[in-house]
Amino acid sequence: MDGKQWHEEAQAITIDGRAVINGERVAACSGEQFDNISPIDGRTLGTTARCGLADVDAAVAAARAAFEDRRWAGQAPAQRKRTMIKFADAIMAHKDELALLETLDMGKPIKYSRSVDVPAAANCIRWYGEAIDKIYDEIAPTGDDSLAMITREPVGVVAAIVPWNYPMIMAAWKIAPALAAGNSVVLKPSEKSPLTALRLAEIALEAGIPPGVFNVVPGYGHEAGAALALHMDVDCIGFTGSTKVGKQIMQMAGQSNLKRAWTELGGKSANIVCADCPDIDAAVSAAIGAIYFNQGESCNAPSRLFVEESIKDAFMEKALPMMARYAPGDPLDEATIMGAIVDATQMKTVMGYIEQGKQAGARLLFGGAAARIDTGGFYVAPTLFDQVDSSMTIASEEIFGPVLSVLSFTDIDDAVRQANGTPYGLQAAVWTRDISKAIQTARALRAGTVHVNQYDGDDITVPFGGYKQSGNGRDKSLHAFDKYTELKTTWIQIG
Ligand code: NAD
């Protein structure tokens, strides 16, 4: 489809912002709703249910009932697998519709909603479905007179609270392992991007996931989100979002029933390019491509670029001509690779950081301004600051927008010290042809993932998560099952 056709589809699409509880589409108990604004042009797409305590109570009760009567947990893993695969297939069958909703709701280019977000969400659901009937339990080596079985059981009712930057993928990373393991789930999408989560719940029902097993309560964080985090009958919470709210989630878990609280939080990832980098062109494209992908709204965006002093000028000479490619365009045009910022608030935050960078004396080499203002949407030009110092706010706080800070170094140990010098520890990268230096640097970097001579390594088979205040636990890979299962030991006396 071309841009014009996507716009026509966008005008025609029906938006249903009601919650999905116990297999039914329902309005919030209070009848309250809020407007769903598209960042593409500021237009109101429709309204979304403003769920609160009563709706969360109803969703948790439905999830609990479904868990207790074992309509899902009691199915053989091979049966759950078949349903999860059907669910994944159905997502792909709705690819265009879901991609359009995602783009309209959060502003990312349709090119990527179609080619990245929808397939990645489907793949995640398929992968955990396929995995679940291949995982064995254990017998402990206790001796002849007893048998100690170590089994994994679903934790029960899982609440998933997710952000707006990859709405479908973030939801899939939580719901796929949780559902595959036999839990019931209540998902709260971000108030800024609830639409695809609601459709996912309907598609899951059509695919055969029983009512009550997967519920979605849209609403604000301090209302629906807090009600879930404080709920006495939620067994586990899988949270992805900011470090600030992650801390509140852990407090609410402690304040209520000590539910297991898993957090995937912010980042300020460092990308270190040494003078002996094996391929400067690849390093330049990765540095630029990875920070501006998704409008810079990625937790793992390499927002701090450390370039060794001796190659800095050559590096920048190659980097600067690439910047214009990332000028924001119409997200519904398939040629666009940088879309809109999710909303006016986030745009104001990003512009505030740009202003701080200028005030602090960083050298603005590209961008630094709003774009496409006449559309009524929210767009920021790709922005690059040089001569940044680690003490500057733009180099220490997560901006979550298309802003790159370039720093230089002469000593790799100093670069690593600076790279580690934030509260975050999500991802990092080092570019060098020296294998020993690569391994030593990777070991020294305090981050959940370290890339060597690339930045786009990403697969459902590998864990994703952070050190320090980037969170705990891991999404993706078989390790995610650890979050959504309890280990049970059953001791049996023999003879
Ligand atoms: P956010 O913390 O503001 O909100 C995340 C979710 O929490 C939303 O659903 C929100 O409604 C809810 N929420 C807000 N306040 C709440 C409260 N008091 N109680 C319960 N729930 C509450 O984050 P955001 O702006 O939506 O997302 C951006 C952040 O997410 C960035 O910091 C980014 O780095 C992070 N993120 C991390 C990962 C990761 O895997 N580590 C992935 C994507 C995004």
JSON list of N, CA and C in Angstrom, two decimals, residues 45-100:
[
{"chain": "A", "resi": 45, "resn": "LEU", "atom": "N", "xyz": [-8.35, 9.76, 17.73]},
{"chain": "A", "resi": 45, "resn": "LEU", "atom": "CA", "xyz": [-8.68, 8.51, 17.04]},
{"chain": "A", "resi": 45, "resn": "LEU", "atom": "C", "xyz": [-9.96, 7.91, 17.58]},
{"chain": "A", "resi": 46, "resn": "GLY", "atom": "N", "xyz": [-10.21, 8.14, 18.87]},
{"chain": "A", "resi": 46, "resn": "GLY", "atom": "CA", "xyz": [-11.37, 7.54, 19.53]},
{"chain": "A", "resi": 46, "resn": "GLY", "atom": "C", "xyz": [-11.19, 7.71, 21.02]},
{"chain": "A", "resi": 47, "resn": "THR", "atom": "N", "xyz": [-11.93, 6.90, 21.77]},
{"chain": "A", "resi": 47, "resn": "THR", "atom": "CA", "xyz": [-11.80, 7.01, 23.23]},
{"chain": "A", "resi": 47, "resn": "THR", "atom": "C", "xyz": [-11.41, 5.64, 23.79]},
{"chain": "A", "resi": 48, "resn": "THR", "atom": "N", "xyz": [-10.78, 5.71, 24.97]},
{"chain": "A", "resi": 48, "resn": "THR", "atom": "CA", "xyz": [-10.31, 4.49, 25.63]},
{"chain": "A", "resi": 48, "resn": "THR", "atom": "C", "xyz": [-10.92, 4.44, 27.03]},
{"chain": "A", "resi": 49, "resn": "ALA", "atom": "N", "xyz": [-11.29, 3.25, 27.46]},
{"chain": "A", "resi": 49, "resn": "ALA", "atom": "CA", "xyz": [-11.85, 3.09, 28.81]},
{"chain": "A", "resi": 49, "resn": "ALA", "atom": "C", "xyz": [-10.82, 3.51, 29.84]},
{"chain": "A", "resi": 50, "resn": "ARG", "atom": "N", "xyz": [-11.24, 4.31, 30.80]},
{"chain": "A", "resi": 50, "resn": "ARG", "atom": "CA", "xyz": [-10.35, 4.74, 31.86]},
{"chain": "A", "resi": 50, "resn": "ARG", "atom": "C", "xyz": [-10.56, 3.79, 33.05]},
{"chain": "A", "resi": 51, "resn": "CYS", "atom": "N", "xyz": [-9.89, 2.65, 32.99]},
{"chain": "A", "resi": 51, "resn": "CYS", "atom": "CA", "xyz": [-10.12, 1.63, 34.02]},
{"chain": "A", "resi": 51, "resn": "CYS", "atom": "C", "xyz": [-9.54, 2.07, 35.35]},
{"chain": "A", "resi": 52, "resn": "GLY", "atom": "N", "xyz": [-10.19, 1.68, 36.41]},
{"chain": "A", "resi": 52, "resn": "GLY", "atom": "CA", "xyz": [-9.72, 2.00, 37.76]},
{"chain": "A", "resi": 52, "resn": "GLY", "atom": "C", "xyz": [-9.82, 0.76, 38.64]},
{"chain": "A", "resi": 53, "resn": "LEU", "atom": "N", "xyz": [-9.92, 1.00, 39.93]},
{"chain": "A", "resi": 53, "resn": "LEU", "atom": "CA", "xyz": [-9.89, -0.08, 40.91]},
{"chain": "A", "resi": 53, "resn": "LEU", "atom": "C", "xyz": [-10.94, -1.16, 40.64]},
{"chain": "A", "resi": 54, "resn": "ALA", "atom": "N", "xyz": [-12.18, -0.74, 40.35]},
{"chain": "A", "resi": 54, "resn": "ALA", "atom": "CA", "xyz": [-13.26, -1.71, 40.17]},
{"chain": "A", "resi": 54, "resn": "ALA", "atom": "C", "xyz": [-13.00, -2.60, 38.96]},
{"chain": "A", "resi": 55, "resn": "ASP", "atom": "N", "xyz": [-12.47, -2.00, 37.90]},
{"chain": "A", "resi": 55, "resn": "ASP", "atom": "CA", "xyz": [-12.19, -2.78, 36.68]},
{"chain": "A", "resi": 55, "resn": "ASP", "atom": "C", "xyz": [-11.03, -3.74, 36.92]},
{"chain": "A", "resi": 56, "resn": "VAL", "atom": "N", "xyz": [-10.02, -3.25, 37.63]},
{"chain": "A", "resi": 56, "resn": "VAL", "atom": "CA", "xyz": [-8.87, -4.11, 37.94]},
{"chain": "A", "resi": 56, "resn": "VAL", "atom": "C", "xyz": [-9.34, -5.27, 38.83]},
{"chain": "A", "resi": 57, "resn": "ASP", "atom": "N", "xyz": [-10.20, -4.96, 39.80]},
{"chain": "A", "resi": 57, "resn": "ASP", "atom": "CA", "xyz": [-10.74, -6.04, 40.66]},
{"chain": "A", "resi": 57, "resn": "ASP", "atom": "C", "xyz": [-11.45, -7.10, 39.80]},
{"chain": "A", "resi": 58, "resn": "ALA", "atom": "N", "xyz": [-12.26, -6.61, 38.86]},
{"chain": "A", "resi": 58, "resn": "ALA", "atom": "CA", "xyz": [-13.01, -7.56, 38.01]},
{"chain": "A", "resi": 58, "resn": "ALA", "atom": "C", "xyz": [-12.06, -8.39, 37.15]},
{"chain": "A", "resi": 59, "resn": "ALA", "atom": "N", "xyz": [-11.02, -7.74, 36.61]},
{"chain": "A", "resi": 59, "resn": "ALA", "atom": "CA", "xyz": [-10.08, -8.47, 35.74]},
{"chain": "A", "resi": 59, "resn": "ALA", "atom": "C", "xyz": [-9.27, -9.48, 36.55]},
{"chain": "A", "resi": 60, "resn": "VAL", "atom": "N", "xyz": [-8.85, -9.08, 37.75]},
{"chain": "A", "resi": 60, "resn": "VAL", "atom": "CA", "xyz": [-8.06, -10.00, 38.58]},
{"chain": "A", "resi": 60, "resn": "VAL", "atom": "C", "xyz": [-8.95, -11.17, 39.03]},
{"chain": "A", "resi": 61, "resn": "ALA", "atom": "N", "xyz": [-10.21, -10.87, 39.34]},
{"chain": "A", "resi": 61, "resn": "ALA", "atom": "CA", "xyz": [-11.13, -11.95, 39.76]},
{"chain": "A", "resi": 61, "resn": "ALA", "atom": "C", "xyz": [-11.34, -12.93, 38.60]},
{"chain": "A", "resi": 62, "resn": "ALA", "atom": "N", "xyz": [-11.46, -12.40, 37.38]},
{"chain": "A", "resi": 62, "resn": "ALA", "atom": "CA", "xyz": [-11.64, -13.28, 36.22]},
{"chain": "A", "resi": 62, "resn": "ALA", "atom": "C", "xyz": [-10.39, -14.13, 36.00]},
{"chain": "A", "resi": 63, "resn": "ALA", "atom": "N", "xyz": [-9.23, -13.49, 36.14]},
{"chain": "A", "resi": 63, "resn": "ALA", "atom": "CA", "xyz": [-7.97, -14.21, 35.95]},
{"chain": "A", "resi": 63, "resn": "ALA", "atom": "C", "xyz": [-7.81, -15.28, 37.03]},
{"chain": "A", "resi": 64, "resn": "ARG", "atom": "N", "xyz": [-8.18, -14.94, 38.26]},
{"chain": "A", "resi": 64, "resn": "ARG", "atom": "CA", "xyz": [-8.05, -15.90, 39.36]},
{"chain": "A", "resi": 64, "resn": "ARG", "atom": "C", "xyz": [-8.99, -17.10, 39.12]},
{"chain": "A", "resi": 65, "resn": "ALA", "atom": "N", "xyz": [-10.23, -16.81, 38.74]},
{"chain": "A", "resi": 65, "resn": "ALA", "atom": "CA", "xyz": [-11.19, -17.89, 38.52]},
{"chain": "A", "resi": 65, "resn": "ALA", "atom": "C", "xyz": [-10.68, -18.81, 37.41]},
{"chain": "A", "resi": 66, "resn": "ALA", "atom": "N", "xyz": [-10.15, -18.22, 36.35]},
{"chain": "A", "resi": 66, "resn": "ALA", "atom": "CA", "xyz": [-9.63, -19.03, 35.24]},
{"chain": "A", "resi": 66, "resn": "ALA", "atom": "C", "xyz": [-8.45, -19.88, 35.70]},
{"chain": "A", "resi": 67, "resn": "PHE", "atom": "N", "xyz": [-7.64, -19.31, 36.57]},
{"chain": "A", "resi": 67, "resn": "PHE", "atom": "CA", "xyz": [-6.48, -20.07, 37.05]},
{"chain": "A", "resi": 67, "resn": "PHE", "atom": "C", "xyz": [-6.93, -21.21, 37.97]},
{"chain": "A", "resi": 68, "resn": "GLU", "atom": "N", "xyz": [-7.87, -20.91, 38.85]},
{"chain": "A", "resi": 68, "resn": "GLU", "atom": "CA", "xyz": [-8.29, -21.91, 39.83]},
{"chain": "A", "resi": 68, "resn": "GLU", "atom": "C", "xyz": [-9.01, -23.09, 39.17]},
{"chain": "A", "resi": 69, "resn": "ASP", "atom": "N", "xyz": [-9.82, -22.82, 38.15]},
{"chain": "A", "resi": 69, "resn": "ASP", "atom": "CA", "xyz": [-10.53, -23.97, 37.56]},
{"chain": "A", "resi": 69, "resn": "ASP", "atom": "C", "xyz": [-9.67, -24.66, 36.48]},
{"chain": "A", "resi": 70, "resn": "ARG", "atom": "N", "xyz": [-8.49, -24.18, 36.29]},
{"chain": "A", "resi": 70, "resn": "ARG", "atom": "CA", "xyz": [-7.46, -24.82, 35.45]},
{"chain": "A", "resi": 70, "resn": "ARG", "atom": "C", "xyz": [-7.89, -24.96, 33.99]},
{"chain": "A", "resi": 71, "resn": "ARG", "atom": "N", "xyz": [-8.74, -24.04, 33.53]},
{"chain": "A", "resi": 71, "resn": "ARG", "atom": "CA", "xyz": [-9.18, -24.14, 32.13]},
{"chain": "A", "resi": 71, "resn": "ARG", "atom": "C", "xyz": [-8.00, -23.95, 31.16]},
{"chain": "A", "resi": 72, "resn": "TRP", "atom": "N", "xyz": [-6.94, -23.32, 31.63]},
{"chain": "A", "resi": 72, "resn": "TRP", "atom": "CA", "xyz": [-5.75, -23.10, 30.80]},
{"chain": "A", "resi": 72, "resn": "TRP", "atom": "C", "xyz": [-4.56, -23.80, 31.44]},
{"chain": "A", "resi": 73, "resn": "ALA", "atom": "N", "xyz": [-4.33, -23.52, 32.74]},
{"chain": "A", "resi": 73, "resn": "ALA", "atom": "CA", "xyz": [-3.18, -24.12, 33.44]},
{"chain": "A", "resi": 73, "resn": "ALA", "atom": "C", "xyz": [-3.25, -25.64, 33.41]},
{"chain": "A", "resi": 74, "resn": "GLY", "atom": "N", "xyz": [-4.48, -26.19, 33.38]},
{"chain": "A", "resi": 74, "resn": "GLY", "atom": "CA", "xyz": [-4.65, -27.64, 33.44]},
{"chain": "A", "resi": 74, "resn": "GLY", "atom": "C", "xyz": [-4.48, -28.33, 32.09]},
{"chain": "A", "resi": 75, "resn": "GLN", "atom": "N", "xyz": [-4.37, -27.54, 31.04]},
{"chain": "A", "resi": 75, "resn": "GLN", "atom": "CA", "xyz": [-4.18, -28.17, 29.71]},
{"chain": "A", "resi": 75, "resn": "GLN", "atom": "C", "xyz": [-2.75, -28.70, 29.60]},
{"chain": "A", "resi": 76, "resn": "ALA", "atom": "N", "xyz": [-2.59, -29.78, 28.88]},
{"chain": "A", "resi": 76, "resn": "ALA", "atom": "CA", "xyz": [-1.24, -30.32, 28.66]},
{"chain": "A", "resi": 76, "resn": "ALA", "atom": "C", "xyz": [-0.42, -29.26, 27.92]},
{"chain": "A", "resi": 77, "resn": "PRO", "atom": "N", "xyz": [0.88, -29.17, 28.23]},
{"chain": "A", "resi": 77, "resn": "PRO", "atom": "CA", "xyz": [1.71, -28.18, 27.52]},
{"chain": "A", "resi": 77, "resn": "PRO", "atom": "C", "xyz": [1.56, -28.26, 25.99]},
{"chain": "A", "resi": 78, "resn": "ALA", "atom": "N", "xyz": [1.43, -29.47, 25.46]},
{"chain": "A", "resi": 78, "resn": "ALA", "atom": "CA", "xyz": [1.31, -29.59, 24.00]},
{"chain": "A", "resi": 78, "resn": "ALA", "atom": "C", "xyz": [0.03, -28.93, 23.49]},
{"chain": "A", "resi": 79, "resn": "GLN", "atom": "N", "xyz": [-1.02, -28.96, 24.31]},
{"chain": "A", "resi": 79, "resn": "GLN", "atom": "CA", "xyz": [-2.28, -28.31, 23.93]},
{"chain": "A", "resi": 79, "resn": "GLN", "atom": "C", "xyz": [-2.12, -26.78, 23.99]},
{"chain": "A", "resi": 80, "resn": "ARG", "atom": "N", "xyz": [-1.49, -26.30, 25.07]},
{"chain": "A", "resi": 80, "resn": "ARG", "atom": "CA", "xyz": [-1.27, -24.85, 25.16]},
{"chain": "A", "resi": 80, "resn": "ARG", "atom": "C", "xyz": [-0.39, -24.40, 23.99]},
{"chain": "A", "resi": 81, "resn": "LYS", "atom": "N", "xyz": [0.58, -25.23, 23.66]},
{"chain": "A", "resi": 81, "resn": "LYS", "atom": "CA", "xyz": [1.46, -24.90, 22.53]},
{"chain": "A", "resi": 81, "resn": "LYS", "atom": "C", "xyz": [0.63, -24.69, 21.26]},
{"chain": "A", "resi": 82, "resn": "ARG", "atom": "N", "xyz": [-0.27, -25.63, 20.98]},
{"chain": "A", "resi": 82, "resn": "ARG", "atom": "CA", "xyz": [-1.06, -25.51, 19.74]},
{"chain": "A", "resi": 82, "resn": "ARG", "atom": "C", "xyz": [-1.85, -24.20, 19.72]},
{"chain": "A", "resi": 83, "resn": "THR", "atom": "N", "xyz": [-2.41, -23.84, 20.87]},
{"chain": "A", "resi": 83, "resn": "THR", "atom": "CA", "xyz": [-3.21, -22.61, 20.91]},
{"chain": "A", "resi": 83, "resn": "THR", "atom": "C", "xyz": [-2.32, -21.37, 20.75]},
{"chain": "A", "resi": 84, "resn": "MET", "atom": "N", "xyz": [-1.16, -21.41, 21.39]},
{"chain": "A", "resi": 84, "resn": "MET", "atom": "CA", "xyz": [-0.25, -20.25, 21.27]},
{"chain": "A", "resi": 84, "resn": "MET", "atom": "C", "xyz": [0.18, -20.08, 19.81]},
{"chain": "A", "resi": 85, "resn": "ILE", "atom": "N", "xyz": [0.42, -21.19, 19.14]},
{"chain": "A", "resi": 85, "resn": "ILE", "atom": "CA", "xyz": [0.84, -21.09, 17.73]},
{"chain": "A", "resi": 85, "resn": "ILE", "atom": "C", "xyz": [-0.30, -20.53, 16.87]},
{"chain": "A", "resi": 86, "resn": "LYS", "atom": "N", "xyz": [-1.52, -20.97, 17.20]},
{"chain": "A", "resi": 86, "resn": "LYS", "atom": "CA", "xyz": [-2.68, -20.41, 16.48]},
{"chain": "A", "resi": 86, "resn": "LYS", "atom": "C", "xyz": [-2.78, -18.91, 16.73]},
{"chain": "A", "resi": 87, "resn": "PHE", "atom": "N", "xyz": [-2.52, -18.52, 17.97]},
{"chain": "A", "resi": 87, "resn": "PHE", "atom": "CA", "xyz": [-2.56, -17.10, 18.35]},
{"chain": "A", "resi": 87, "resn": "PHE", "atom": "C", "xyz": [-1.52, -16.33, 17.51]},
{"chain": "A", "resi": 88, "resn": "ALA", "atom": "N", "xyz": [-0.31, -16.88, 17.43]},
{"chain": "A", "resi": 88, "resn": "ALA", "atom": "CA", "xyz": [0.74, -16.21, 16.64]},
{"chain": "A", "resi": 88, "resn": "ALA", "atom": "C", "xyz": [0.34, -16.11, 15.17]},
{"chain": "A", "resi": 89, "resn": "ASP", "atom": "N", "xyz": [-0.23, -17.20, 14.64]},
{"chain": "A", "resi": 89, "resn": "ASP", "atom": "CA", "xyz": [-0.66, -17.18, 13.23]},
{"chain": "A", "resi": 89, "resn": "ASP", "atom": "C", "xyz": [-1.73, -16.11, 13.01]},
{"chain": "A", "resi": 90, "resn": "ALA", "atom": "N", "xyz": [-2.65, -16.02, 14.00]},
{"chain": "A", "resi": 90, "resn": "ALA", "atom": "CA", "xyz": [-3.75, -15.06, 13.85]},
{"chain": "A", "resi": 90, "resn": "ALA", "atom": "C", "xyz": [-3.21, -13.62, 13.90]},
{"chain": "A", "resi": 91, "resn": "ILE", "atom": "N", "xyz": [-2.17, -13.41, 14.69]},
{"chain": "A", "resi": 91, "resn": "ILE", "atom": "CA", "xyz": [-1.57, -12.06, 14.72]},
{"chain": "A", "resi": 91, "resn": "ILE", "atom": "C", "xyz": [-1.04, -11.73, 13.33]},
{"chain": "A", "resi": 92, "resn": "MET", "atom": "N", "xyz": [-0.35, -12.69, 12.73]},
{"chain": "A", "resi": 92, "resn": "MET", "atom": "CA", "xyz": [0.19, -12.43, 11.38]},
{"chain": "A", "resi": 92, "resn": "MET", "atom": "C", "xyz": [-0.93, -12.23, 10.37]},
{"chain": "A", "resi": 93, "resn": "ALA", "atom": "N", "xyz": [-2.05, -12.93, 10.57]},
{"chain": "A", "resi": 93, "resn": "ALA", "atom": "CA", "xyz": [-3.17, -12.75, 9.65]},
{"chain": "A", "resi": 93, "resn": "ALA", "atom": "C", "xyz": [-3.76, -11.33, 9.77]},
{"chain": "A", "resi": 94, "resn": "HIS", "atom": "N", "xyz": [-3.56, -10.69, 10.93]},
{"chain": "A", "resi": 94, "resn": "HIS", "atom": "CA", "xyz": [-4.07, -9.32, 11.14]},
{"chain": "A", "resi": 94, "resn": "HIS", "atom": "C", "xyz": [-2.93, -8.30, 11.03]},
{"chain": "A", "resi": 95, "resn": "LYS", "atom": "N", "xyz": [-1.88, -8.68, 10.31]},
{"chain": "A", "resi": 95, "resn": "LYS", "atom": "CA", "xyz": [-0.67, -7.85, 10.31]},
{"chain": "A", "resi": 95, "resn": "LYS", "atom": "C", "xyz": [-0.93, -6.39, 9.92]},
{"chain": "A", "resi": 96, "resn": "ASP", "atom": "N", "xyz": [-1.65, -6.16, 8.84]},
{"chain": "A", "resi": 96, "resn": "ASP", "atom": "CA", "xyz": [-1.83, -4.78, 8.38]},
{"chain": "A", "resi": 96, "resn": "ASP", "atom": "C", "xyz": [-2.64, -3.96, 9.37]},
{"chain": "A", "resi": 97, "resn": "GLU", "atom": "N", "xyz": [-3.70, -4.59, 9.89]},
{"chain": "A", "resi": 97, "resn": "GLU", "atom": "CA", "xyz": [-4.55, -3.88, 10.83]},
{"chain": "A", "resi": 97, "resn": "GLU", "atom": "C", "xyz": [-3.76, -3.50, 12.10]},
{"chain": "A", "resi": 98, "resn": "LEU", "atom": "N", "xyz": [-3.01, -4.48, 12.64]},
{"chain": "A", "resi": 98, "resn": "LEU", "atom": "CA", "xyz": [-2.25, -4.22, 13.86]},
{"chain": "A", "resi": 98, "resn": "LEU", "atom": "C", "xyz": [-1.15, -3.17, 13.62]},
{"chain": "A", "resi": 99, "resn": "ALA", "atom": "N", "xyz": [-0.50, -3.28, 12.46]},
{"chain": "A", "resi": 99, "resn": "ALA", "atom": "CA", "xyz": [0.57, -2.32, 12.15]},
{"chain": "A", "resi": 99, "resn": "ALA", "atom": "C", "xyz": [0.00, -0.91, 12.05]},
{"chain": "A", "resi": 100, "resn": "LEU", "atom": "N", "xyz": [-1.17, -0.81, 11.43]},
{"chain": "A", "resi": 100, "resn": "LEU", "atom": "CA", "xyz": [-1.79, 0.51, 11.28]},
{"chain": "A", "resi": 100, "resn": "LEU", "atom": "C", "xyz": [-2.17, 1.07, 12.65]}
]
